[in-house]
Amino acid sequence: VTRSLPMTLPENYGLAFYLQGMAPINNLEFKLVDAGGDNVWWYNQRNFEFPVEWSKIGIKKRHISFAWGPTNDRELKSFNRIEIIIASATGGKGFIVLDDLTFQKLEPVGAALPQPIATATTSADENHRVEMAIDGDIANQWRSAPASEAQEVVLDLGSVQEFGGLVIDWDQKDYARSFQVLTCSNHDAWDSVYQVTASKGGRSYIPLKEAEARYIKLRLTASARGQGYGIGNIAVKEIAFSAAPEAVYYEMAKDLPRGMLPKYFYQEQSYWTISGVNNDQREALINEEGMVEVDKSSFSIEPFVTCQYPAIVHGESDNQPKLPAMERQFYTWHDVARQQSLEQDELPIPSVTWNHPEWQMNVRVFSAGEPEQSSLYLTYHLKNISDHDLEGCLHLAIRPFQVNPPWQFLNWPGGVSKIKAIRRQGQEIVVNDAKRVIMVTPCDGFGAATFDQGDITTSLAEGSLPAQESVRDHLGYASAALAYKYELRPGQSKRIDVIVPFYDQFHGELPISAKAIERIHRQVRNFWIDKIQTVEFKLPKLHSLSPGDLSSTHAAMSISPEKLIRTVHSNLAYILINRDGAGIQPGSRSYERSWIRDGSLTSAALLRLGVIDEVRDFLDWYSSFQFANGKVPCVVDLRGPDPVPENDSHGQLIFALRQYYLFSHDRDFL
């Protein structure tokens, strides 16, 4: 949709329009184009969920960035027209309706939010005034009158301000089980912007994306003990607090013990590898900590281990006997030494092992099945390597996090992946009313939590599971966990198997035994051995080097021939798994596109490794996207061929065709 609207822009501004529709998730692009049509600024909302009801889409100056064009001055000072575009992410079809486009000049953005002024319905006494809830010291508390059930706390920011949400520290006992957050700009018309119905107290994180108001009201409607409310601190957060789905978790990572959240919430990269079947379009990821992303842009399953250790509790006097008790220890990826491996050091069957002085936990993943009917198999082994009995619980947490980090954003943005609903249904866990987690090994317990009840790991660390087995979350940040109890003598181990179908149905027989899974595992292993061990390598033997020879070149040459061969074999498997159908592509997530440049060079490598059919299929498929005028597209993805010119794409295709002929002598194909 294009509208001509020439405009010179003030120092700060905002645009808005209303939108509703029935459409699948795709990219919503808002573009501002200059008079020549060459320079474009945009606000690109990837994987946008189109609202069924009328919703206001607000766009501020800070949202708009330079997209492309020849200009050297990338600051947007004026534009000639507006374009609103739906760009394919998941594809499909539908419709949207737009209305009421507005432009508003805004005041310059202030340096920081002002200190609010607080008022409350009641205060218990002079030592617990409402001002104490905003002084930044959680030891100083506001407490309401103990007899009143409904209370209100109002914050006045002095003028209309933009902010990103709230962080509320509650009294340990007298917290609000249910409350509302309301905002307004004139103290008359209050809008309800957030509602919590089953809080557990502690610290509440309230993300309010693009909030704008002068007044913020907390309406407290149910106290935990019916004896009023206590608040240690209310912090009004800057816009960045909720600017992206990951933003609130960055804040939580500062408060939670390290290891409770994935590494990228600590701004650290975690390495990962892939699991999938040949010729399929679905793949899983497992990172170096043992967290498994079960499908593209999907949720993850992550292990946590609780151990019970004997402790001594003293009686009230020395004459009383000492009573045995148990101390609980909760372990995350941060608390253990970790080791990663591939089966036979080269097959695409990865494992991650947690090593603790008294126990060892291993997670292995592999994928099996025909293309478009495949499934992911996860096997966990927990072994007692100590000289005494161990007991505790292995938890498998299901959380709205991808393995792919948020800074990987091309095509499939990483980071948070929404879980709007999760429930137990017999021996299955159903996520978002679609994706199934099949418990081959029945669990000993299952619990789910909304975001407002805290991440599931906070319950696990406390030694409990939420009582509810089904939740829906208004933010899409629900989490849950399967519990598997263990009692292991020295040398004993416990095995847990889980299957996640990549597609709607599991194409196999249920129930399935561990023995049957191992039979499937052997079939997968043998397939990949035959698929990647296609040529014989003859390399010179490794000679020992003197200290004076340890230059970078010599160091590279000092890798054993066996390791070099295994590296080649592994990467051949990764190339085949990363393919979507016939399309050769360099990755499964951010680089899930088929470039003719990459495809031609990869094809040359595959041919030298004896892989012929897959190269022919790729060339046959890619050639079908050649334009009517003979132009060869630089890249093809879900949206089809990209019209952006790449002047050597023709030569790259011809190079690949010639390479194929040299190794196949297939004149009929040419």
XYZ file of C-alpha atoms in Angstrom, residues 582 596 600 603 614-624 653 656-657 660 669:
20
model
C 16.700 -29.928 -3.230
C 23.811 -19.798 -6.390
C 27.863 -23.866 -6.908
C 28.203 -28.631 -5.323
C 21.892 -34.256 -4.614
C 23.891 -31.929 -6.896
C 21.772 -32.842 -9.920
C 18.592 -32.226 -7.908
C 19.885 -28.821 -6.791
C 20.826 -27.681 -10.299
C 17.537 -28.896 -11.735
C 15.615 -27.077 -8.990
C 17.584 -23.816 -9.102
C 17.476 -23.572 -12.902
C 13.677 -23.514 -12.742
C 25.394 -21.611 -12.490
C 28.212 -25.753 -11.302
C 26.698 -27.401 -14.406
C 28.408 -31.802 -12.499
C 20.771 -33.805 -18.021
